[in-house]
Short mmCIF file of C-alpha atoms in Angstrom, two decimals:
data_model
loop_
_atom_site.label_atom_id
_atom_site.label_comp_id
_atom_site.label_asym_id
_atom_site.label_seq_id
_atom_site.Cartn_x
_atom_site.Cartn_y
_atom_site.Cartn_z
CA MET D 1 3.53 8.07 6.52
CA ASP D 2 4.17 6.39 3.27
CA PHE D 3 6.72 7.32 0.66
CA CYS D 4 8.94 6.17 -2.14
CA LEU D 5 9.72 2.98 -4.01
CA SER D 6 12.77 2.70 -6.22
CA ALA D 7 13.37 1.93 -9.89
CA PRO D 8 14.71 3.70 -12.99
CA ALA D 9 12.55 5.46 -15.54
CA GLU D 10 13.45 7.18 -18.79
CA MET D 11 10.41 9.41 -19.09
CA LYS D 12 11.22 13.11 -19.02
CA ASN D 13 9.37 15.42 -16.64
CA GLN D 14 9.74 18.87 -18.15
CA THR D 15 7.41 21.81 -18.41
CA ASP D 16 7.71 22.08 -22.17
CA GLU D 17 6.06 18.68 -22.56
CA PHE D 18 2.69 20.34 -21.91
CA THR D 19 0.74 22.82 -24.00
CA ASP D 20 -1.06 25.83 -22.59
CA ASP D 21 -4.46 24.17 -22.76
CA GLY D 22 -3.31 21.18 -20.71
CA SER D 23 -3.06 18.73 -23.58
CA ARG D 24 0.27 16.96 -24.11
CA PRO D 25 2.12 14.57 -26.38
CA LYS D 26 1.31 10.95 -25.68
CA VAL D 27 3.20 9.50 -22.73
CA ASP D 28 5.53 6.66 -23.70
CA LEU D 29 3.89 4.04 -21.50
CA GLU D 30 6.32 1.32 -22.55
CA ASN D 31 9.27 3.27 -21.12
CA LEU D 32 7.42 4.50 -18.06
CA VAL D 33 8.22 2.42 -14.98
CA LEU D 34 5.20 1.94 -12.74
CA HIS D 35 5.01 0.28 -9.34
CA GLY D 36 1.27 -0.23 -9.15
CA ASP D 37 -0.02 3.32 -9.58
CA VAL D 38 3.31 4.99 -8.71
CA ALA D 39 5.53 6.35 -11.47
CA VAL D 40 9.18 6.23 -10.47
CA THR D 41 12.25 8.10 -11.63
CA ASN D 42 15.98 7.45 -11.48
CA THR D 43 16.24 9.89 -8.55
CA PHE D 44 13.86 7.90 -6.37
CA PHE D 45 14.65 7.16 -2.71
CA LYS D 46 13.28 4.44 -0.48
CA ASN D 47 12.13 6.27 2.64
CA ALA D 48 10.42 9.37 3.86
CA ASP D 49 13.37 11.28 5.31
CA PRO D 50 15.48 11.42 2.10
CA CYS D 51 12.31 12.32 0.22
CA THR D 52 11.77 15.29 2.52
CA ALA D 53 15.45 16.23 2.45
CA ARG D 54 15.66 16.28 -1.34
CA GLY D 55 12.76 18.70 -1.65
CA CYS D 56 9.88 16.50 -2.73
CA LYS D 57 7.56 18.51 -0.51
CA TRP D 58 5.73 21.38 -2.15
CA PRO D 59 6.92 24.73 -0.75
CA LYS D 60 4.94 26.58 1.87
CA SER D 61 4.33 30.33 1.66
CA GLY D 62 2.84 31.80 4.80
CA ARG D 63 0.00 29.62 6.03
CA TYR D 64 -0.56 27.74 2.80
CA VAL D 65 1.11 25.30 0.43
CA ASN D 66 0.22 26.40 -3.08
CA VAL D 67 0.30 23.62 -5.68
CA PRO D 68 -0.16 24.84 -9.27
CA TYR D 69 -2.19 22.59 -11.57
CA GLN D 70 -3.74 22.32 -14.97
CA ILE D 71 -6.38 19.92 -16.26
CA SER D 72 -6.21 18.51 -19.77
CA SER D 73 -8.84 19.65 -22.23
CA GLU D 74 -9.48 15.95 -22.98
CA PHE D 75 -11.72 15.67 -19.91
CA SER D 76 -15.42 16.44 -20.10
CA GLN D 77 -16.78 19.19 -17.86
CA GLN D 78 -18.30 16.57 -15.57
CA GLU D 79 -14.91 14.85 -15.25
CA LYS D 80 -13.20 18.17 -14.62
CA ASN D 81 -15.69 18.85 -11.84
CA ILE D 82 -14.79 15.53 -10.17
CA ILE D 83 -11.09 16.43 -10.31
CA LEU D 84 -11.81 19.93 -8.96
CA ARG D 85 -13.89 18.45 -6.15
CA GLY D 86 -11.01 16.16 -5.25
CA MET D 87 -8.66 19.13 -5.00
CA GLN D 88 -11.17 21.18 -3.04
CA SER D 89 -11.47 18.43 -0.44
CA PHE D 90 -7.88 19.25 0.58
CA HIS D 91 -8.80 22.92 0.93
CA GLN D 92 -11.48 22.01 3.47
CA THR D 93 -9.18 20.25 5.94
CA THR D 94 -5.53 21.06 5.19
CA CYS D 95 -3.32 24.01 4.26
CA ILE D 96 -2.87 22.64 0.72
CA ARG D 97 -4.24 25.01 -1.91
CA PHE D 98 -4.42 23.97 -5.55
CA VAL D 99 -4.14 27.02 -7.77
CA PRO D 100 -4.39 27.31 -11.57
CA LYS D 101 -0.94 27.27 -13.12
CA ARG D 102 0.59 30.54 -14.30
CA SER D 103 2.84 30.65 -17.35
CA ASP D 104 5.92 31.39 -15.22
CA GLN D 105 5.52 28.38 -12.92
CA ARG D 106 7.67 25.35 -13.74
CA ASP D 107 6.67 22.99 -10.92
CA TYR D 108 3.05 21.93 -11.24
CA ILE D 109 0.66 19.02 -11.67
CA ASN D 110 -0.92 18.15 -15.00
CA PHE D 111 -4.03 15.96 -14.83
CA PHE D 112 -4.33 14.04 -18.09
CA SER D 113 -5.91 10.98 -19.65
CA GLN D 114 -4.50 8.56 -22.19
CA ARG D 115 -6.05 5.39 -23.58
CA ASN D 116 -4.80 2.39 -21.58
CA GLY D 117 -2.83 4.82 -19.41
CA GLY D 118 -4.47 3.83 -16.14
CA CYS D 119 -4.31 5.75 -12.86
CA TRP D 120 -0.89 6.81 -11.55
CA SER D 121 1.19 9.62 -10.10
CA TYR D 122 4.73 10.45 -9.10
CA ILE D 123 5.67 10.62 -5.42
CA GLY D 124 6.05 14.20 -4.23
CA ARG D 125 7.01 17.30 -6.15
CA GLN D 126 9.07 16.71 -9.29
CA ARG D 127 11.15 19.36 -11.03
CA GLY D 128 9.22 20.63 -14.01
CA GLY D 129 5.64 19.74 -14.88
CA GLN D 130 4.55 16.34 -13.62
CA TYR D 131 1.69 14.05 -14.53
CA ILE D 132 -1.23 12.61 -12.67
CA SER D 133 -2.79 10.06 -15.00
CA LEU D 134 -6.54 9.60 -14.71
CA GLU D 135 -7.71 7.49 -17.62
CA ARG D 136 -11.24 8.56 -18.45
CA ARG D 137 -12.38 4.95 -18.47
CA GLY D 138 -12.20 3.86 -14.84
CA CYS D 139 -10.06 6.43 -13.01
CA VAL D 140 -12.08 9.62 -12.70
CA HIS D 141 -13.61 8.97 -9.29
CA HIS D 142 -13.40 11.09 -6.14
CA SER D 143 -11.42 8.57 -4.08
CA THR D 144 -9.02 7.90 -6.97
CA VAL D 145 -8.38 11.61 -7.46
CA GLN D 146 -7.63 11.97 -3.74
CA HIS D 147 -5.40 8.89 -3.80
CA GLU D 148 -3.27 10.12 -6.70
CA ILE D 149 -3.05 13.63 -5.26
CA LEU D 150 -1.77 12.16 -1.99
CA HIS D 151 0.98 10.45 -3.97
CA ALA D 152 1.87 13.79 -5.56
CA LEU D 153 2.02 15.39 -2.11
CA GLY D 154 4.58 12.79 -1.00
CA PHE D 155 2.64 9.81 0.35
CA HIS D 156 2.84 6.15 -0.54
CA HIS D 157 0.55 3.20 0.11
CA GLU D 158 -0.51 2.30 3.63
CA GLN D 159 0.42 -1.37 3.42
CA VAL D 160 4.12 -0.64 2.75
CA ARG D 161 4.72 1.48 5.86
CA SER D 162 7.47 0.46 8.25
CA ASP D 163 5.25 -1.03 10.97
CA ARG D 164 2.87 -2.90 8.68
CA ASP D 165 4.00 -6.37 9.85
CA ARG D 166 2.25 -5.77 13.17
CA TYR D 167 -1.08 -5.36 11.41
CA VAL D 168 -1.11 -7.21 8.09
CA ARG D 169 0.34 -10.30 6.52
CA ILE D 170 1.51 -9.97 2.90
CA LEU D 171 0.88 -13.22 1.01
CA PHE D 172 3.61 -13.00 -1.60
CA ASN D 173 2.83 -16.44 -3.05
CA ASN D 174 -0.54 -15.10 -4.18
CA ILE D 175 0.82 -11.92 -5.78
CA GLN D 176 1.54 -11.59 -9.48
CA GLN D 177 5.29 -11.96 -9.80
CA ARG D 178 5.80 -8.66 -11.63
CA GLN D 179 3.79 -6.81 -8.99
CA ARG D 180 5.51 -8.08 -5.85
CA GLY D 181 7.62 -4.95 -5.64
CA ASN D 182 4.45 -3.00 -4.84
CA PHE D 183 4.26 -4.80 -1.50
CA LYS D 184 7.83 -4.36 -0.28
CA LYS D 185 8.01 -2.68 3.10
CA VAL D 186 9.44 0.84 3.21
CA GLN D 187 11.32 2.42 6.11
CA THR D 188 8.94 5.31 6.72
CA ASN D 189 8.26 8.20 9.04
CA ASN D 190 4.66 7.58 10.07
CA LEU D 191 4.14 10.98 11.70
CA VAL D 192 2.88 9.42 14.93
CA THR D 193 -0.27 8.11 13.28
CA PRO D 194 -1.68 4.58 13.59
CA TYR D 195 -1.86 1.99 10.87
CA ASP D 196 -5.12 2.77 9.09
CA PHE D 197 -7.25 0.16 7.34
CA THR D 198 -9.63 2.96 6.33
CA SER D 199 -6.96 5.01 4.54
CA VAL D 200 -7.68 5.87 0.92
CA MET D 201 -4.07 4.78 0.33
CA HIS D 202 -4.62 1.14 1.40
CA TYR D 203 -4.64 -1.67 -1.18
CA GLY D 204 -7.57 -4.05 -1.31
CA LYS D 205 -7.48 -7.61 -0.02
CA TYR D 206 -7.20 -9.16 -3.49
CA ASP D 207 -5.22 -6.50 -5.34
CA PHE D 208 -2.68 -7.96 -7.81
CA SER D 209 -3.71 -11.53 -6.98
CA SER D 210 -2.36 -14.18 -9.33
CA ASN D 211 -4.79 -16.90 -8.28
CA GLY D 212 -7.92 -15.25 -6.88
CA ARG D 213 -6.70 -15.62 -3.31
CA PRO D 214 -5.99 -12.74 -0.90
CA THR D 215 -2.72 -10.84 -1.20
CA ILE D 216 -3.15 -9.04 2.14
CA GLU D 217 -4.65 -10.32 5.39
CA ALA D 218 -5.35 -8.39 8.56
CA LYS D 219 -3.68 -10.14 11.50
CA SER D 220 -6.14 -9.12 14.21
CA ASN D 221 -9.35 -9.75 12.28
CA PRO D 222 -9.51 -11.94 9.15
CA ASN D 223 -12.81 -10.24 8.26
CA GLN D 224 -11.36 -6.74 8.40
CA LYS D 225 -12.40 -4.74 5.34
CA PHE D 226 -9.98 -2.41 3.59
CA GLY D 227 -9.12 -0.95 0.22
CA ASN D 228 -12.59 0.07 -0.88
CA VAL D 229 -13.25 3.45 0.73
CA ARG D 230 -14.91 6.45 -0.86
CA GLN D 231 -12.79 9.23 0.58
CA MET D 232 -9.76 10.14 2.68
CA SER D 233 -9.75 9.06 6.30
CA ALA D 234 -9.11 11.30 9.31
CA ASN D 235 -5.58 9.84 9.48
CA ASP D 236 -4.93 10.69 5.82
CA ILE D 237 -5.83 14.29 6.60
CA THR D 238 -3.76 14.37 9.80
CA ARG D 239 -0.68 13.15 7.92
CA VAL D 240 -0.96 15.90 5.32
CA ASN D 241 -1.29 18.50 8.06
CA ARG D 242 1.67 17.14 9.99
CA LEU D 243 3.95 16.70 7.00
CA TYR D 244 3.27 20.22 5.77
CA GLU D 245 3.06 21.74 9.27
CA CYS D 246 -0.39 23.15 8.65
CA SER D 247 -1.49 25.55 11.36
CA THR D 248 -5.16 25.37 10.43
CA SER D 249 -7.27 23.43 12.90
CA ARG D 250 -8.68 20.24 11.47
CA ARG D 251 -12.40 20.43 10.91
CA GLN D 252 -14.69 17.49 10.52
CA TYR D 253 -14.34 16.09 7.03
CA ARG D 254 -17.69 16.30 5.25
CA TYR D 255 -19.22 16.06 1.80
#
């Protein structure tokens, strides 16, 4: 499993930042610290176990994990439907249930868009309302929605997991200097699942390249494709079910 990077951020994460209709004041992007598509806070930890211990998992009630959400009114109905479909895909195969936010709920996800805001999320549950950024231009796609939701559930990128050196080679000399932190290995709890090139959480071969050359190579097969999938893999689903101790049997993942 894949969890947390570490860096300070000065952006507040409080419920009163959001209005009832899901709109919000503009996010101060200059003071928001991003590692790729991961927003980080000054309480960030570097591996899965402290993340779990400090309560970044969403609480379970009975058989299900209810995650309150709201969607900004900035999105068109078609875009809202894509976001809803992304959430519903978790309902089909896991015990995660996304439920519309009530006024008395302080911990929830706010899907929003801001010009030049990009696609990003925090890792795991944050105290108070938290953002998932899906810029309308380029981010509102099914796989991207799933990817950012997985971050919010507590997962990080596949290529930073603790055993990645057995499977991939990170070519740091080809990576943009400011983005090299995105590729640092994390000491993770992988939930007894294999390294997965088909994970929706895997970077692409040329992501953050400074010179047009690959930033990641598969060790076993130089022609291995990764980083361009359309949906969660079976391993992505298994990890959610294991992390959240879902008792529901996994059904075949279909669209």
